[in-house]
Amino acid sequence: MDFFSISSFLTNNQMKIKYFLWILLPLLASCSNDEKYVNVPLEFKVPSNFPALVYNIEVNPPTQKGFELGKKLFYDGRLSSEGTISCGFCHIQQNAFTHHGHTVSHGVNNLAGTRNSPPIQNLAYQTQFMWDGAADNLDFQPIIPLLSAIEMNGNLTSIMAMFKANATYSKLFKEAFTDGQINSENMLKALSQFMVMITSSNSRFDKYRRNEVGGNLTSDEIAGYSIFNSKCASCHATDLFTDNSFRNNGLSINPMVNDVGRYRLSELNQDYYKFKVPSLRNIEKTAPYMHDGRFGSLESVLNHYSNSVVNSETLDPILKQNGVLGITISANEKLQLIAFLKTLTDDQYLNDTRFSDN
């Protein structure tokens, strides 16, 4: 091939290459942008042994980017006034998202609250939140600890300014929500998406109930389950192990605090000293127990119900039958009950890296 033929060949093919790139590059750029901003919905499955979902998941459906944003928010201490107290500070995954080792939660400036941090698990099946039911919508619940002067003492104006100045947050808000707005509404929605997905449904008990591999219970555990059904399941109902009600369970009143429970909100006399019935899932990992963390062991809890229930006008009728206070539980029954309760520990949930601070 002579010089002119080579020159002609290169020129023609260069033009073809240029034309090809002219067509292809916009398509590649489009694909790249589509991949960058795609927001994949997360599947939420109701376990077969669970009751029906109560959270309206269609209003705030979990997505990959919403979950990612919510997780970042959950573990970010910068939402607090001193920059170190995050949601995850009082809700530690290995302890079923409770504040292990603390009778009551600690917040900014090492201030102590009056109540024990409740676990975060299966929130999409609950209708009211906090020990006294101060929130009845999960999408709004986080605002309570966030703005609490004792817990996080956050300032929404400062928080939004921090988000807008942060490239990662700016990107996540844009990807997580259709409007892409950095505001408190989207912040709370993202936190809800993260918490909704925190499900505990794979304990040994769950596998027993679903007749799955690994669901074998010992004779003592089965006996404990039978005792539980006859003496505890009225309040700790369904496989969620709570009926979501508020009850006075006969605790002596701490005069230094005089926490009146649900009465603080309702101002109805019948609500004096009533607190939300907690779920018993992962109870082995959530000590200390009760709304004020007064009991350090499951043995102490059972001893309270068998020996130390205090009578009052609002004491739950279940704990005051035929003139007898409390629940009759023998020493052996207590051992079997505790053996059963430990089958509710869900190691998959406790160690799931999707929920961890990594």
Short mmCIF file of N, CA and C in Angstrom, two decimals, residues 9 15 35 43 55 80-81 93 109 119 136 144 174 192 204 238 241 248 258-259 261 271 276 286 306 314 323 351:
data_model
loop_
_atom_site.label_atom_id
_atom_site.label_comp_id
_atom_site.label_asym_id
_atom_site.label_seq_id
_atom_site.Cartn_x
_atom_site.Cartn_y
_atom_site.Cartn_z
N PHE A 9 -6.72 5.42 4.03
CA PHE A 9 -7.25 4.38 4.93
C PHE A 9 -7.41 4.93 6.36
N MET A 15 -12.39 8.81 10.73
CA MET A 15 -13.70 9.45 10.67
C MET A 15 -14.78 8.50 11.19
N GLU A 35 -26.72 4.46 36.44
CA GLU A 35 -26.19 3.59 37.48
C GLU A 35 -25.88 4.39 38.75
N GLU A 43 -36.40 -5.25 49.74
CA GLU A 43 -37.51 -6.16 50.02
C GLU A 43 -37.72 -6.30 51.52
N TYR A 55 -46.81 -0.85 60.40
CA TYR A 55 -46.22 0.36 59.81
C TYR A 55 -46.62 0.44 58.34
N SER A 80 -25.51 15.52 67.44
CA SER A 80 -25.66 16.02 68.81
C SER A 80 -24.89 17.33 68.97
N SER A 81 -25.20 18.05 70.04
CA SER A 81 -24.60 19.37 70.25
C SER A 81 -23.10 19.29 70.51
N GLN A 93 -25.62 -2.53 68.87
CA GLN A 93 -26.15 -3.70 68.17
C GLN A 93 -25.94 -5.00 68.93
N ASN A 109 -22.73 15.84 77.51
CA ASN A 109 -22.13 16.32 78.75
C ASN A 109 -22.27 15.33 79.90
N PRO A 119 -34.77 -1.56 73.30
CA PRO A 119 -34.13 -2.16 72.13
C PRO A 119 -34.75 -1.66 70.83
N ASP A 136 -46.22 7.97 68.21
CA ASP A 136 -47.08 6.94 67.62
C ASP A 136 -46.82 6.76 66.13
N ILE A 144 -37.50 12.95 69.08
CA ILE A 144 -37.56 13.09 70.54
C ILE A 144 -36.18 13.01 71.17
N LYS A 174 -29.55 13.34 47.72
CA LYS A 174 -29.98 13.45 46.33
C LYS A 174 -30.36 12.09 45.76
N SER A 192 -36.00 6.17 59.61
CA SER A 192 -37.05 5.15 59.69
C SER A 192 -36.76 3.98 58.77
N ARG A 204 -33.33 -19.30 67.69
CA ARG A 204 -33.60 -20.74 67.70
C ARG A 204 -35.10 -20.99 67.90
N THR A 238 -47.87 -13.00 71.21
CA THR A 238 -47.44 -13.34 69.85
C THR A 238 -45.94 -13.65 69.82
N PHE A 241 -43.56 -11.14 71.27
CA PHE A 241 -43.42 -11.14 72.71
C PHE A 241 -43.74 -9.80 73.35
N ASN A 248 -49.08 -1.32 84.47
CA ASN A 248 -48.39 -1.15 85.74
C ASN A 248 -48.05 -2.55 86.24
N ASN A 258 -39.85 9.56 90.76
CA ASN A 258 -41.31 9.49 90.66
C ASN A 258 -41.77 9.54 89.21
N ASP A 259 -41.25 8.62 88.42
CA ASP A 259 -41.64 8.52 87.01
C ASP A 259 -43.07 7.99 86.94
N GLY A 261 -44.86 7.44 84.35
CA GLY A 261 -45.15 6.64 83.18
C GLY A 261 -46.05 7.34 82.18
N ASP A 271 -53.67 5.88 84.04
CA ASP A 271 -52.37 5.63 83.39
C ASP A 271 -51.18 5.83 84.33
N LYS A 276 -44.82 0.82 78.71
CA LYS A 276 -45.03 -0.10 77.59
C LYS A 276 -44.45 -1.48 77.90
N THR A 286 -30.11 -7.84 76.87
CA THR A 286 -30.55 -6.45 77.04
C THR A 286 -30.55 -5.95 78.49
N SER A 306 -42.68 -12.89 91.41
CA SER A 306 -43.15 -13.91 92.35
C SER A 306 -43.21 -13.41 93.79
N THR A 314 -53.61 1.27 90.09
CA THR A 314 -53.48 0.98 88.64
C THR A 314 -52.71 -0.30 88.36
N GLY A 323 -57.00 -11.97 95.30
CA GLY A 323 -56.34 -11.41 96.47
C GLY A 323 -54.87 -11.73 96.58
N ASN A 351 -25.36 -9.76 64.94
CA ASN A 351 -24.08 -9.65 64.25
C ASN A 351 -24.22 -9.27 62.77
#
